[in-house]
mmCIF file with all atom_site columns, N, CA, C and O in Angstrom:
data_model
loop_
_atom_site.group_PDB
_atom_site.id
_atom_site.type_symbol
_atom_site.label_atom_id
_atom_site.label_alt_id
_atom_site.label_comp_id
_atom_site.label_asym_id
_atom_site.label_entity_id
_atom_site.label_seq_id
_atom_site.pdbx_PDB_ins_code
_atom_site.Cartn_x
_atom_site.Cartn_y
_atom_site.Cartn_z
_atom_site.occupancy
_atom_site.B_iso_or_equiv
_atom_site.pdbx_formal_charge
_atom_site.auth_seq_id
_atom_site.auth_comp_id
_atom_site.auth_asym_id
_atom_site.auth_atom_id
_atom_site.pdbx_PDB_model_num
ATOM 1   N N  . UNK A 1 1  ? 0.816  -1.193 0.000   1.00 47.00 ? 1  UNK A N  1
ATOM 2   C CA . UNK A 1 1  ? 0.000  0.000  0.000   1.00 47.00 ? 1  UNK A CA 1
ATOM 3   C C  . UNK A 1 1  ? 0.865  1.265  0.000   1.00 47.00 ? 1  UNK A C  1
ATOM 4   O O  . UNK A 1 1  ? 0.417  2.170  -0.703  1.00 47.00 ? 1  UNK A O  1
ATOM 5   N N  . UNK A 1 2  ? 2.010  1.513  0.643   1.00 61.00 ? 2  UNK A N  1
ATOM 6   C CA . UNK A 1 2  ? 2.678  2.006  0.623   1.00 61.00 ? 2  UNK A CA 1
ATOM 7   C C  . UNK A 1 2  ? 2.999  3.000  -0.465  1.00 61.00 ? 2  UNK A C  1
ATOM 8   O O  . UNK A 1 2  ? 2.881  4.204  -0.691  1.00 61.00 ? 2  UNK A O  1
ATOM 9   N N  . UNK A 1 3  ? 3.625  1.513  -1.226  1.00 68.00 ? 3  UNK A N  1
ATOM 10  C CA . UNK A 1 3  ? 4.153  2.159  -2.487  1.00 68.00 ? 3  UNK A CA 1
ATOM 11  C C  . UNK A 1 3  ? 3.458  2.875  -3.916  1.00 68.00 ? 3  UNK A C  1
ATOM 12  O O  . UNK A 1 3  ? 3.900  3.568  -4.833  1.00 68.00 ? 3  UNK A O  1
ATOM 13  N N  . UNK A 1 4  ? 1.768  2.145  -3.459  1.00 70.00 ? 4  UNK A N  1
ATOM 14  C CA . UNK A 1 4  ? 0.908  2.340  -4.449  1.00 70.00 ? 4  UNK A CA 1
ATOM 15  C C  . UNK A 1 4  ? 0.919  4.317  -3.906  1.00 70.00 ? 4  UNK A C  1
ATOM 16  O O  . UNK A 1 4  ? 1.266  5.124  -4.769  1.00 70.00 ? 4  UNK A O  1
ATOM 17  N N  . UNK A 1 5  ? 0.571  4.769  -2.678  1.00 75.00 ? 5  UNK A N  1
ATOM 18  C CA . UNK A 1 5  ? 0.783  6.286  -1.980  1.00 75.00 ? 5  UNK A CA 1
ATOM 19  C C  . UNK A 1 5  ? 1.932  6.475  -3.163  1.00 75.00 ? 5  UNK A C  1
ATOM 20  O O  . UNK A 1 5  ? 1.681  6.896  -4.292  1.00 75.00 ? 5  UNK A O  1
ATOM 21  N N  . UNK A 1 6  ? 3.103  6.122  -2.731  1.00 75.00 ? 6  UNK A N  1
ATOM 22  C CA . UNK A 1 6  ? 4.406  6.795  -3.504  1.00 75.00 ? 6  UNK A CA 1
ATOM 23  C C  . UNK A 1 6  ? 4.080  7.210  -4.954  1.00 75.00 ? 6  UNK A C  1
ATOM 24  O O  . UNK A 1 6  ? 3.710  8.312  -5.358  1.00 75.00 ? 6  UNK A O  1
ATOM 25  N N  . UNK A 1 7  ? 4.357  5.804  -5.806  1.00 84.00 ? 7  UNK A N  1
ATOM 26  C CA . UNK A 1 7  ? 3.533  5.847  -6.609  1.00 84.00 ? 7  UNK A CA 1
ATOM 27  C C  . UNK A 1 7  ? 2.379  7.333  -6.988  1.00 84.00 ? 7  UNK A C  1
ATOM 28  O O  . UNK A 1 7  ? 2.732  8.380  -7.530  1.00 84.00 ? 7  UNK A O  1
ATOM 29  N N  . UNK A 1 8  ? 1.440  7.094  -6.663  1.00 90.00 ? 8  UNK A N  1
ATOM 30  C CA . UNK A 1 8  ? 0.783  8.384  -6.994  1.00 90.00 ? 8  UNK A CA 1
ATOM 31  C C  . UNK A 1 8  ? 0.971  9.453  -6.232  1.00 90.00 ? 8  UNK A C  1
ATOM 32  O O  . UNK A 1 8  ? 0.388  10.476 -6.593  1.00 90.00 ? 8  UNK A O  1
ATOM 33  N N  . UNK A 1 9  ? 1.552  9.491  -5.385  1.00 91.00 ? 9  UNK A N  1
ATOM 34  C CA . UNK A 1 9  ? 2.408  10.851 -5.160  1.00 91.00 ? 9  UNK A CA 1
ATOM 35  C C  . UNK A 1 9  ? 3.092  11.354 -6.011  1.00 91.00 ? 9  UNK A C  1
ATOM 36  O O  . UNK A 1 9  ? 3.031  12.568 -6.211  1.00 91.00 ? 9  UNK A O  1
ATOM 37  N N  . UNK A 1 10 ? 3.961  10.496 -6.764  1.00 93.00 ? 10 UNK A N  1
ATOM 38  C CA . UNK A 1 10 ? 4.831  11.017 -8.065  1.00 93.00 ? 10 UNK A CA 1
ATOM 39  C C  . UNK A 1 10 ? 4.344  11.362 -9.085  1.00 93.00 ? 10 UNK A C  1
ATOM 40  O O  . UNK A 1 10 ? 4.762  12.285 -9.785  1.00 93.00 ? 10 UNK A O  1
ATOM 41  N N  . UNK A 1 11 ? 3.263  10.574 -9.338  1.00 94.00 ? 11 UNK A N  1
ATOM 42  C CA . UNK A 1 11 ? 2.285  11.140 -10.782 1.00 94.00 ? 11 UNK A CA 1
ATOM 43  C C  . UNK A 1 11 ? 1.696  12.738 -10.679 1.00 94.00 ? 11 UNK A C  1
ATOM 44  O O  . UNK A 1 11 ? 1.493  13.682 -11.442 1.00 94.00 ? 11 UNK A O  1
ATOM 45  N N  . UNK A 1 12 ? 1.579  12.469 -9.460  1.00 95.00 ? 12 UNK A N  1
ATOM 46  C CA . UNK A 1 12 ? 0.646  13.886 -9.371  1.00 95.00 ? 12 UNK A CA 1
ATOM 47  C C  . UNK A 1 12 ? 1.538  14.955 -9.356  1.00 95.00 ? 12 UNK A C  1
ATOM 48  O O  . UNK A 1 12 ? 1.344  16.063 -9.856  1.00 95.00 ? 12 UNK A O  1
ATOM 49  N N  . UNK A 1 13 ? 2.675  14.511 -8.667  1.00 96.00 ? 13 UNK A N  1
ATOM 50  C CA . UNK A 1 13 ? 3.891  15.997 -8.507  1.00 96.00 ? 13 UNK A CA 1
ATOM 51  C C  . UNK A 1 13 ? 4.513  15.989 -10.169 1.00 96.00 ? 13 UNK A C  1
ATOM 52  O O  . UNK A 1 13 ? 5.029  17.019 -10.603 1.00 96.00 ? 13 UNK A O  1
ATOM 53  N N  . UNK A 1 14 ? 4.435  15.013 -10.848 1.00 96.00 ? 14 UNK A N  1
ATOM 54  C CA . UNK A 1 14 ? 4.824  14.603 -12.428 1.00 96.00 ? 14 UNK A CA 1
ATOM 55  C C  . UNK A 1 14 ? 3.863  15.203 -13.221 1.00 96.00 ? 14 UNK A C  1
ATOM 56  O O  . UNK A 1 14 ? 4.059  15.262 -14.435 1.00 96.00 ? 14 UNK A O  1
ATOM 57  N N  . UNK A 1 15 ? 2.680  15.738 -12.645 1.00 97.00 ? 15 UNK A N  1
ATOM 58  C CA . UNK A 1 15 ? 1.507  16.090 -13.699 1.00 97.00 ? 15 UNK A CA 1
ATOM 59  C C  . UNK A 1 15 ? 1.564  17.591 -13.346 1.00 97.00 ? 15 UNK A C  1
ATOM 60  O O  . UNK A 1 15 ? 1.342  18.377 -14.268 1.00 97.00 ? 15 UNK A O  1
ATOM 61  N N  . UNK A 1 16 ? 1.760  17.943 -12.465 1.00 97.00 ? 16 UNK A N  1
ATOM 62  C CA . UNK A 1 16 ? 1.984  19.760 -11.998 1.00 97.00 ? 16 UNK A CA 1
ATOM 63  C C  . UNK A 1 16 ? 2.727  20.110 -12.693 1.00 97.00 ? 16 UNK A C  1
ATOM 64  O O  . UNK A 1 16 ? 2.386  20.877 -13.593 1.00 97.00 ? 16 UNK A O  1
ATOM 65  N N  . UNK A 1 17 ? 4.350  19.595 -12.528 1.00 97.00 ? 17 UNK A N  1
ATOM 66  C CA . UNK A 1 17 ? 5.482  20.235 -13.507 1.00 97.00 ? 17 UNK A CA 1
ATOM 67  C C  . UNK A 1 17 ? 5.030  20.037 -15.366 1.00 97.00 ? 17 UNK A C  1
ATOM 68  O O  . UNK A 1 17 ? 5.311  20.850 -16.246 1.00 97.00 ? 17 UNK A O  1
ATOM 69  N N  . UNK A 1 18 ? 4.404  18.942 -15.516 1.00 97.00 ? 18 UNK A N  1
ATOM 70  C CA . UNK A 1 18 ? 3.785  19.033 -16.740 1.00 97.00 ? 18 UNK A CA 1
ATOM 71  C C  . UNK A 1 18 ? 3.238  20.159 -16.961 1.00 97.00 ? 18 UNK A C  1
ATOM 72  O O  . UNK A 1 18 ? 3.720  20.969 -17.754 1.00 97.00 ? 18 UNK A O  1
ATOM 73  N N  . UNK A 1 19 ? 2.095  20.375 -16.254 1.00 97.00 ? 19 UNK A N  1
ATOM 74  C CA . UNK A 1 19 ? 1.024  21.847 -16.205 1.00 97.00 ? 19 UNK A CA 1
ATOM 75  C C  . UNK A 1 19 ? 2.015  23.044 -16.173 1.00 97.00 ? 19 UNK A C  1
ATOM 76  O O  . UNK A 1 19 ? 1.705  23.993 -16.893 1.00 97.00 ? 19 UNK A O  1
ATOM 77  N N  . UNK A 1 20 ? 3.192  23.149 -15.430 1.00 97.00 ? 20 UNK A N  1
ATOM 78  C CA . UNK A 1 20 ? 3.748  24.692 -15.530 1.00 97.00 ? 20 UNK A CA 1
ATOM 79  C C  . UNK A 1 20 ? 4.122  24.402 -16.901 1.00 97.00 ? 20 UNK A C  1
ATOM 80  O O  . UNK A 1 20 ? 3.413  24.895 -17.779 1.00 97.00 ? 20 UNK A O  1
ATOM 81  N N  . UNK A 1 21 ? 4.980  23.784 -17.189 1.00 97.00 ? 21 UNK A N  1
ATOM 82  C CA . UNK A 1 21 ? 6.308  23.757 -18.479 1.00 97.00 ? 21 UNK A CA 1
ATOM 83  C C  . UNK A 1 21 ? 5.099  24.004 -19.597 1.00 97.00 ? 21 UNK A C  1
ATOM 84  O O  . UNK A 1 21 ? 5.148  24.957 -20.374 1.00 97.00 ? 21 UNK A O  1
ATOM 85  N N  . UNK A 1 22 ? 3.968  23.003 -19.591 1.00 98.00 ? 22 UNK A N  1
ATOM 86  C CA . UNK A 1 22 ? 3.277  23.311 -21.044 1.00 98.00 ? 22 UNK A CA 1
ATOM 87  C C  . UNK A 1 22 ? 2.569  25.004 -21.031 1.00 98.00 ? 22 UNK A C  1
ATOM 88  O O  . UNK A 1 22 ? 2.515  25.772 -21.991 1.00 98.00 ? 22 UNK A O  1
ATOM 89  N N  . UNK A 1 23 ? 2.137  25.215 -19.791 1.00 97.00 ? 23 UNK A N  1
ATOM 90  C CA . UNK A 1 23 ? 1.797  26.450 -19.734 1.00 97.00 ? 23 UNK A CA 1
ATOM 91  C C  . UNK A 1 23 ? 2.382  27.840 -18.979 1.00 97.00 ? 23 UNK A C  1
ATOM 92  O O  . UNK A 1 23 ? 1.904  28.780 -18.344 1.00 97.00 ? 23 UNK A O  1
ATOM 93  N N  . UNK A 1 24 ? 3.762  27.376 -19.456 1.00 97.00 ? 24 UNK A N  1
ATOM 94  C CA . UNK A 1 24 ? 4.784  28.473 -18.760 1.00 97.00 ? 24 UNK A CA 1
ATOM 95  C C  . UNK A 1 24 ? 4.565  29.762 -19.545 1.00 97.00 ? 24 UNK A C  1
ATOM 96  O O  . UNK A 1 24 ? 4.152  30.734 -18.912 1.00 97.00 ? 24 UNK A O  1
ATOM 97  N N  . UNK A 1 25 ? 4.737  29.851 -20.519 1.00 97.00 ? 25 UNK A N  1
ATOM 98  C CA . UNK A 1 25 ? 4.337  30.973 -21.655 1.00 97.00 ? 25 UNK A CA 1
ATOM 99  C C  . UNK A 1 25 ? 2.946  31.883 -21.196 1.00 97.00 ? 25 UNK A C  1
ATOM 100 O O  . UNK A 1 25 ? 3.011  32.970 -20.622 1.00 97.00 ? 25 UNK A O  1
ATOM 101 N N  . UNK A 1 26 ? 2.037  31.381 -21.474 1.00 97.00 ? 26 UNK A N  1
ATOM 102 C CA . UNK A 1 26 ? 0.769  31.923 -21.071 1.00 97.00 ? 26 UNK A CA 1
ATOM 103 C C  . UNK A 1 26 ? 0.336  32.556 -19.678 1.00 97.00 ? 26 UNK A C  1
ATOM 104 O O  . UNK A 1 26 ? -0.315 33.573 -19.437 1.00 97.00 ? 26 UNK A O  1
ATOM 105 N N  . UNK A 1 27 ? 1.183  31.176 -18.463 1.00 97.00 ? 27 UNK A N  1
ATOM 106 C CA . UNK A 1 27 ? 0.876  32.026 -17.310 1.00 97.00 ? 27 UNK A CA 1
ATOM 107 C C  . UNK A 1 27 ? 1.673  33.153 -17.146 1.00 97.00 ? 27 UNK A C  1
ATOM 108 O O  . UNK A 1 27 ? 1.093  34.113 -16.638 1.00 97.00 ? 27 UNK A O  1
ATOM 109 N N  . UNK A 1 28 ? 3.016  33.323 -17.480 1.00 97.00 ? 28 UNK A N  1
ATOM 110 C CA . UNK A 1 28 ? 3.739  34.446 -17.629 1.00 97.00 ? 28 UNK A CA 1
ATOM 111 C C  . UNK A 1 28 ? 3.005  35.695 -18.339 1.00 97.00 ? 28 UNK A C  1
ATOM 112 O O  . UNK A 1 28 ? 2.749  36.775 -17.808 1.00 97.00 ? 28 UNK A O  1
ATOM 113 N N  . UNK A 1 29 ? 2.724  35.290 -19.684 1.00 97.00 ? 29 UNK A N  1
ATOM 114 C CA . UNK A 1 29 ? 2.609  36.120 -20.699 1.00 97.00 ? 29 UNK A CA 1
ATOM 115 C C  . UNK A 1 29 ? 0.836  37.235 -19.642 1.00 97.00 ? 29 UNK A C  1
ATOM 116 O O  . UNK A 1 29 ? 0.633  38.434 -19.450 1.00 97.00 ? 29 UNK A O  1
ATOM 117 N N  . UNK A 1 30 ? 0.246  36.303 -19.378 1.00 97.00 ? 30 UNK A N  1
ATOM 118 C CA . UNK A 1 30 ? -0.906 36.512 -18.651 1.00 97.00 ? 30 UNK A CA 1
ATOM 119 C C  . UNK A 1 30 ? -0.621 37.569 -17.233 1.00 97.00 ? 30 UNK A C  1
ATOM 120 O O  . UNK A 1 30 ? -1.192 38.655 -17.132 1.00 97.00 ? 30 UNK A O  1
ATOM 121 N N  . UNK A 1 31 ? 0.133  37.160 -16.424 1.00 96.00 ? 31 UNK A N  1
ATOM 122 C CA . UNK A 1 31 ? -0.133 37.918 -15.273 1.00 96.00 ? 31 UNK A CA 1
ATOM 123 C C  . UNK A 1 31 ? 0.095  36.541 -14.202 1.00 96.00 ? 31 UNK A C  1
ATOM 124 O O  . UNK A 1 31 ? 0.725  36.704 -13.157 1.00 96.00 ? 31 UNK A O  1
ATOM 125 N N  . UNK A 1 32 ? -0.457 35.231 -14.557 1.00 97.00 ? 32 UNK A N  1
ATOM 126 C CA . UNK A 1 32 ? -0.316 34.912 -13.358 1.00 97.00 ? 32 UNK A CA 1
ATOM 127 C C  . UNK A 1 32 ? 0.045  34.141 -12.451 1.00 97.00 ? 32 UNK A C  1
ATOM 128 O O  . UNK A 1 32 ? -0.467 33.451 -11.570 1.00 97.00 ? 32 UNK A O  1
ATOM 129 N N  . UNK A 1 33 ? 1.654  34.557 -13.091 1.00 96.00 ? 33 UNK A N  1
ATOM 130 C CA . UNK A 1 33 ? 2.799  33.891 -12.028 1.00 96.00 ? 33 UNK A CA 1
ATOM 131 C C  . UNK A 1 33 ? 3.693  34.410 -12.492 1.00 96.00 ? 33 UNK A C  1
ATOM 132 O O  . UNK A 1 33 ? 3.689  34.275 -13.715 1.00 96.00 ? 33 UNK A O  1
ATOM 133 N N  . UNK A 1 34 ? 5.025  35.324 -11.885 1.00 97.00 ? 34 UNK A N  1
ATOM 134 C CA . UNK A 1 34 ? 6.111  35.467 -12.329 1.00 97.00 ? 34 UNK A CA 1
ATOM 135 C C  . UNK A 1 34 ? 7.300  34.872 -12.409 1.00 97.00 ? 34 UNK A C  1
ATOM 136 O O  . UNK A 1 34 ? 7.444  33.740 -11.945 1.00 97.00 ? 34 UNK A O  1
ATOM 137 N N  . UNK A 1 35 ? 8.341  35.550 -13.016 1.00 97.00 ? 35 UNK A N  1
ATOM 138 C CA . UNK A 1 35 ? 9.349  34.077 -13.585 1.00 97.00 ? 35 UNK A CA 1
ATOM 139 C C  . UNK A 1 35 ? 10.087 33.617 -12.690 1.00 97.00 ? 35 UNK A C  1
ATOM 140 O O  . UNK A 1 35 ? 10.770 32.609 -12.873 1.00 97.00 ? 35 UNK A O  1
ATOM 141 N N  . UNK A 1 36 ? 10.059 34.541 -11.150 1.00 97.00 ? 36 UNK A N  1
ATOM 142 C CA . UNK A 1 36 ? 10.553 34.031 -10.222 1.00 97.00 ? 36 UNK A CA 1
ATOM 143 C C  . UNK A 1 36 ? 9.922  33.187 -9.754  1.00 97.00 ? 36 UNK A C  1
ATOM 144 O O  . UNK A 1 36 ? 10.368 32.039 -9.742  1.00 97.00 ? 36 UNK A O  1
ATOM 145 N N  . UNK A 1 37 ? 8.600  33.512 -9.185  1.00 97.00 ? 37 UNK A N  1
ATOM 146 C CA . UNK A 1 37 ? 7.574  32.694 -8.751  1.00 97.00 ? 37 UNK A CA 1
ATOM 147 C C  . UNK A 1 37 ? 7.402  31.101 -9.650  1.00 97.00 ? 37 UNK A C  1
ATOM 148 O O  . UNK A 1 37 ? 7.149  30.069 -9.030  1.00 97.00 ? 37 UNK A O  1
ATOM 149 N N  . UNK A 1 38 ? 7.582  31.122 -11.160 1.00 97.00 ? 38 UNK A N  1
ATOM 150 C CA . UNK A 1 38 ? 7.558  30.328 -11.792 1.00 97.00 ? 38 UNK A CA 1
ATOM 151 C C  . UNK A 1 38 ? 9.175  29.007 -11.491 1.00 97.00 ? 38 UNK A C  1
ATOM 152 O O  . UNK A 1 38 ? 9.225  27.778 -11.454 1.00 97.00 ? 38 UNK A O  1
ATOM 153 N N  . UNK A 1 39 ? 10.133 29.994 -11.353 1.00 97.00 ? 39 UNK A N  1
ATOM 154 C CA . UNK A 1 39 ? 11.350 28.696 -10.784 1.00 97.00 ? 39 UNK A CA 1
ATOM 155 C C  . UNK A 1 39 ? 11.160 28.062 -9.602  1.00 97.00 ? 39 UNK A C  1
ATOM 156 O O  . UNK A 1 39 ? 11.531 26.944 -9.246  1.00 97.00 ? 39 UNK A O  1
ATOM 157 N N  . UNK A 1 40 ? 10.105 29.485 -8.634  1.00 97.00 ? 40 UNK A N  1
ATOM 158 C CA . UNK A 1 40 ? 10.458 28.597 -7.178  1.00 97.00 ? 40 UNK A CA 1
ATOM 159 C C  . UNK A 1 40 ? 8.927  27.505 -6.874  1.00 97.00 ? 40 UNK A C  1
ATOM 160 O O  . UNK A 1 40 ? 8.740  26.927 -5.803  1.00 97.00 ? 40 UNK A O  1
ATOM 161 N N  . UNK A 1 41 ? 8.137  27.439 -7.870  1.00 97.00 ? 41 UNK A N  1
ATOM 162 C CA . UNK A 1 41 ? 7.415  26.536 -8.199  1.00 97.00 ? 41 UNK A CA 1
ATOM 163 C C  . UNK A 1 41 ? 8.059  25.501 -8.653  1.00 97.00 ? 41 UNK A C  1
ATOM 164 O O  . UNK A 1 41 ? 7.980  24.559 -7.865  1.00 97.00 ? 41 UNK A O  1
ATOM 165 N N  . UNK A 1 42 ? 8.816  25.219 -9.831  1.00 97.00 ? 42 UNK A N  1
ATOM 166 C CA . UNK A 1 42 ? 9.568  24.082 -10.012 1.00 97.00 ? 42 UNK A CA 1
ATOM 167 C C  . UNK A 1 42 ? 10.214 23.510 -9.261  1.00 97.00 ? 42 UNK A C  1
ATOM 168 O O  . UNK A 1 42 ? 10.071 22.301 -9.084  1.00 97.00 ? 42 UNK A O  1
ATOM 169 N N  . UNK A 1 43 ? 11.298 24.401 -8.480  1.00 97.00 ? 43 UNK A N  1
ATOM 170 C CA . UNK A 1 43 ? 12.342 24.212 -7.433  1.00 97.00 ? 43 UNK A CA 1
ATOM 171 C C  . UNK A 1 43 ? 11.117 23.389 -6.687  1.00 97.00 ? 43 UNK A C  1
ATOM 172 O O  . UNK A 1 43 ? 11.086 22.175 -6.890  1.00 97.00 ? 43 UNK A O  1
ATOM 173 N N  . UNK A 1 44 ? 10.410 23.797 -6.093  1.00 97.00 ? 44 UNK A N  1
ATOM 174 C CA . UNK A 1 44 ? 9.617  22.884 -5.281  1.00 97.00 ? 44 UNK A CA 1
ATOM 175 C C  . UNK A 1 44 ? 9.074  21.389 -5.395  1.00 97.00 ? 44 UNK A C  1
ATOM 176 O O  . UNK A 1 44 ? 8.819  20.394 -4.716  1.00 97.00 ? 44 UNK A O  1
ATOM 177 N N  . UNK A 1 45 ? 9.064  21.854 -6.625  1.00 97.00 ? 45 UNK A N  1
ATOM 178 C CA . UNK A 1 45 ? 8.016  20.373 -7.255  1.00 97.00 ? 45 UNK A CA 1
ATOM 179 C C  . UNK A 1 45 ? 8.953  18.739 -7.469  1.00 97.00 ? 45 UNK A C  1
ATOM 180 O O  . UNK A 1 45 ? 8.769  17.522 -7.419  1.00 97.00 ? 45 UNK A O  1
ATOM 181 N N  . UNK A 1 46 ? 10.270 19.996 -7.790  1.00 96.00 ? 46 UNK A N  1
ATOM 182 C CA . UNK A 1 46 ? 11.923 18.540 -8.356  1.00 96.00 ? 46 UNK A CA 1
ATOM 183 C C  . UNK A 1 46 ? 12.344 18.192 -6.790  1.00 96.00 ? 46 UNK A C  1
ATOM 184 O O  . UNK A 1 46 ? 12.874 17.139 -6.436  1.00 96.00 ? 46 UNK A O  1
ATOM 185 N N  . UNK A 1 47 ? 11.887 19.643 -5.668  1.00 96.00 ? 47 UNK A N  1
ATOM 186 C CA . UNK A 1 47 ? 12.536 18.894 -4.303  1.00 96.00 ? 47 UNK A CA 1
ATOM 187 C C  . UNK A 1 47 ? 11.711 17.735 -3.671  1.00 96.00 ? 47 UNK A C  1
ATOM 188 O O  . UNK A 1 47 ? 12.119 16.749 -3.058  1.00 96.00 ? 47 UNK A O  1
ATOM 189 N N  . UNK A 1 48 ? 10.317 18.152 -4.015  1.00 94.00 ? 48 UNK A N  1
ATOM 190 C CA . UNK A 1 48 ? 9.221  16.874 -3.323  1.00 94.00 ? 48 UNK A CA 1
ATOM 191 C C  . UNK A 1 48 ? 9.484  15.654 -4.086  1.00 94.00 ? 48 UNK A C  1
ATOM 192 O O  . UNK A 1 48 ? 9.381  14.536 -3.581  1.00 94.00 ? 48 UNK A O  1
ATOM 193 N N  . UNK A 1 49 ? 9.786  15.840 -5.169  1.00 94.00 ? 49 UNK A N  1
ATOM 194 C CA . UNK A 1 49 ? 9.649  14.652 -6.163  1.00 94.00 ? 49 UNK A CA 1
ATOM 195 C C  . UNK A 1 49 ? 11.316 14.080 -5.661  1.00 94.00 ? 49 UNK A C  1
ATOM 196 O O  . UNK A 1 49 ? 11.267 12.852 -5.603  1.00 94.00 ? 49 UNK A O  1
ATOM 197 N N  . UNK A 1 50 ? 12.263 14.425 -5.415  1.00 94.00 ? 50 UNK A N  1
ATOM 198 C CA . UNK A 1 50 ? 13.142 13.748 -4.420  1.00 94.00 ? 50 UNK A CA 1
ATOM 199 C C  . UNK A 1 50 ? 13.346 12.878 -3.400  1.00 94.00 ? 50 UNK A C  1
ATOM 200 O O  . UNK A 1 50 ? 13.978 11.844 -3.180  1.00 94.00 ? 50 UNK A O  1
ATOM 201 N N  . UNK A 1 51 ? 12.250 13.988 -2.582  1.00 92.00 ? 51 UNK A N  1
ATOM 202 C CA . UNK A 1 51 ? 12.334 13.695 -1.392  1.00 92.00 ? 51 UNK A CA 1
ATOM 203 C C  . UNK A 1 51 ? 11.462 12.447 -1.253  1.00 92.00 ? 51 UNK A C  1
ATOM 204 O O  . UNK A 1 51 ? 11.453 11.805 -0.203  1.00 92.00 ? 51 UNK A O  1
ATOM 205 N N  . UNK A 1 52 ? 10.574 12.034 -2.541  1.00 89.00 ? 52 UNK A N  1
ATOM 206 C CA . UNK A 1 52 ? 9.936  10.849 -2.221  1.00 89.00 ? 52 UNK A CA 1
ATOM 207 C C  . UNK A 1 52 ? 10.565 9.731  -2.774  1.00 89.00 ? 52 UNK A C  1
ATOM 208 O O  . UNK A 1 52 ? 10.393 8.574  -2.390  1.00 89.00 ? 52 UNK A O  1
ATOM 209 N N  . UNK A 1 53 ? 11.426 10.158 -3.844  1.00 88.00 ? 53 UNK A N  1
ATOM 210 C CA . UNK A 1 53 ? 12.022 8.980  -4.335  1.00 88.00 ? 53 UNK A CA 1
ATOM 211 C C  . UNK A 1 53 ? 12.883 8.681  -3.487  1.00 88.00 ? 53 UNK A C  1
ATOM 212 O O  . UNK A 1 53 ? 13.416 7.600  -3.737  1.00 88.00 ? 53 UNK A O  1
ATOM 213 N N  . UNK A 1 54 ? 13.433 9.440  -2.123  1.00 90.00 ? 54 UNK A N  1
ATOM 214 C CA . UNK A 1 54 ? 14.696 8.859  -1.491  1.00 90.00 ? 54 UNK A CA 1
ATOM 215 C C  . UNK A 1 54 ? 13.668 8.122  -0.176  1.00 90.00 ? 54 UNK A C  1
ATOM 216 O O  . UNK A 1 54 ? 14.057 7.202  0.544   1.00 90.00 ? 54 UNK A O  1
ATOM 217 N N  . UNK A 1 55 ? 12.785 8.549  -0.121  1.00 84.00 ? 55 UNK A N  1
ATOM 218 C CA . UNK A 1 55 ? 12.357 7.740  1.012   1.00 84.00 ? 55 UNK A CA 1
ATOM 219 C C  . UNK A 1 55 ? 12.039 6.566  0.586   1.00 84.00 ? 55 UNK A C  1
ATOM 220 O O  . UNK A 1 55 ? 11.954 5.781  1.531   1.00 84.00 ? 55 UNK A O  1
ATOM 221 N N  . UNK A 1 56 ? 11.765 5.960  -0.705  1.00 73.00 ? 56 UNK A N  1
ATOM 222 C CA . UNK A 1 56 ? 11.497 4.839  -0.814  1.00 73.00 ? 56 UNK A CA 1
ATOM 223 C C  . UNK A 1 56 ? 12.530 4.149  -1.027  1.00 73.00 ? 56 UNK A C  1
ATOM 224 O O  . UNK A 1 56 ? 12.438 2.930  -1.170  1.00 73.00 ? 56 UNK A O  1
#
């Protein structure tokens, strides 16, 4: 059971960074997120997605 959690823990933190990168342009171009705000969103997303692959 565990791993099935892990598992979709990763998909989902795998489907966010999908969502910025395809719509990095637009939310920028738009207003709503800046490009700082936009790295320290990633930065976040590659540290969780770490931090779960090392716990398993």
């Amino acid at each position: 059971m565990r791993t099935l959690k892990g598992l979709n823990d990763r998909i989902e933190i795998l489907n966010e960074l999908r969502f910025y990168f395809r719509h990095e342009q637009k939310l920028l171009d738009e207003g709503w997120i800046t490009e700082s705000d936009f790295f320290e969103i990633v930065e976040r997303l590659i540290r969780e997605y770490a931090a779960i692959l090392l716990k398993e």
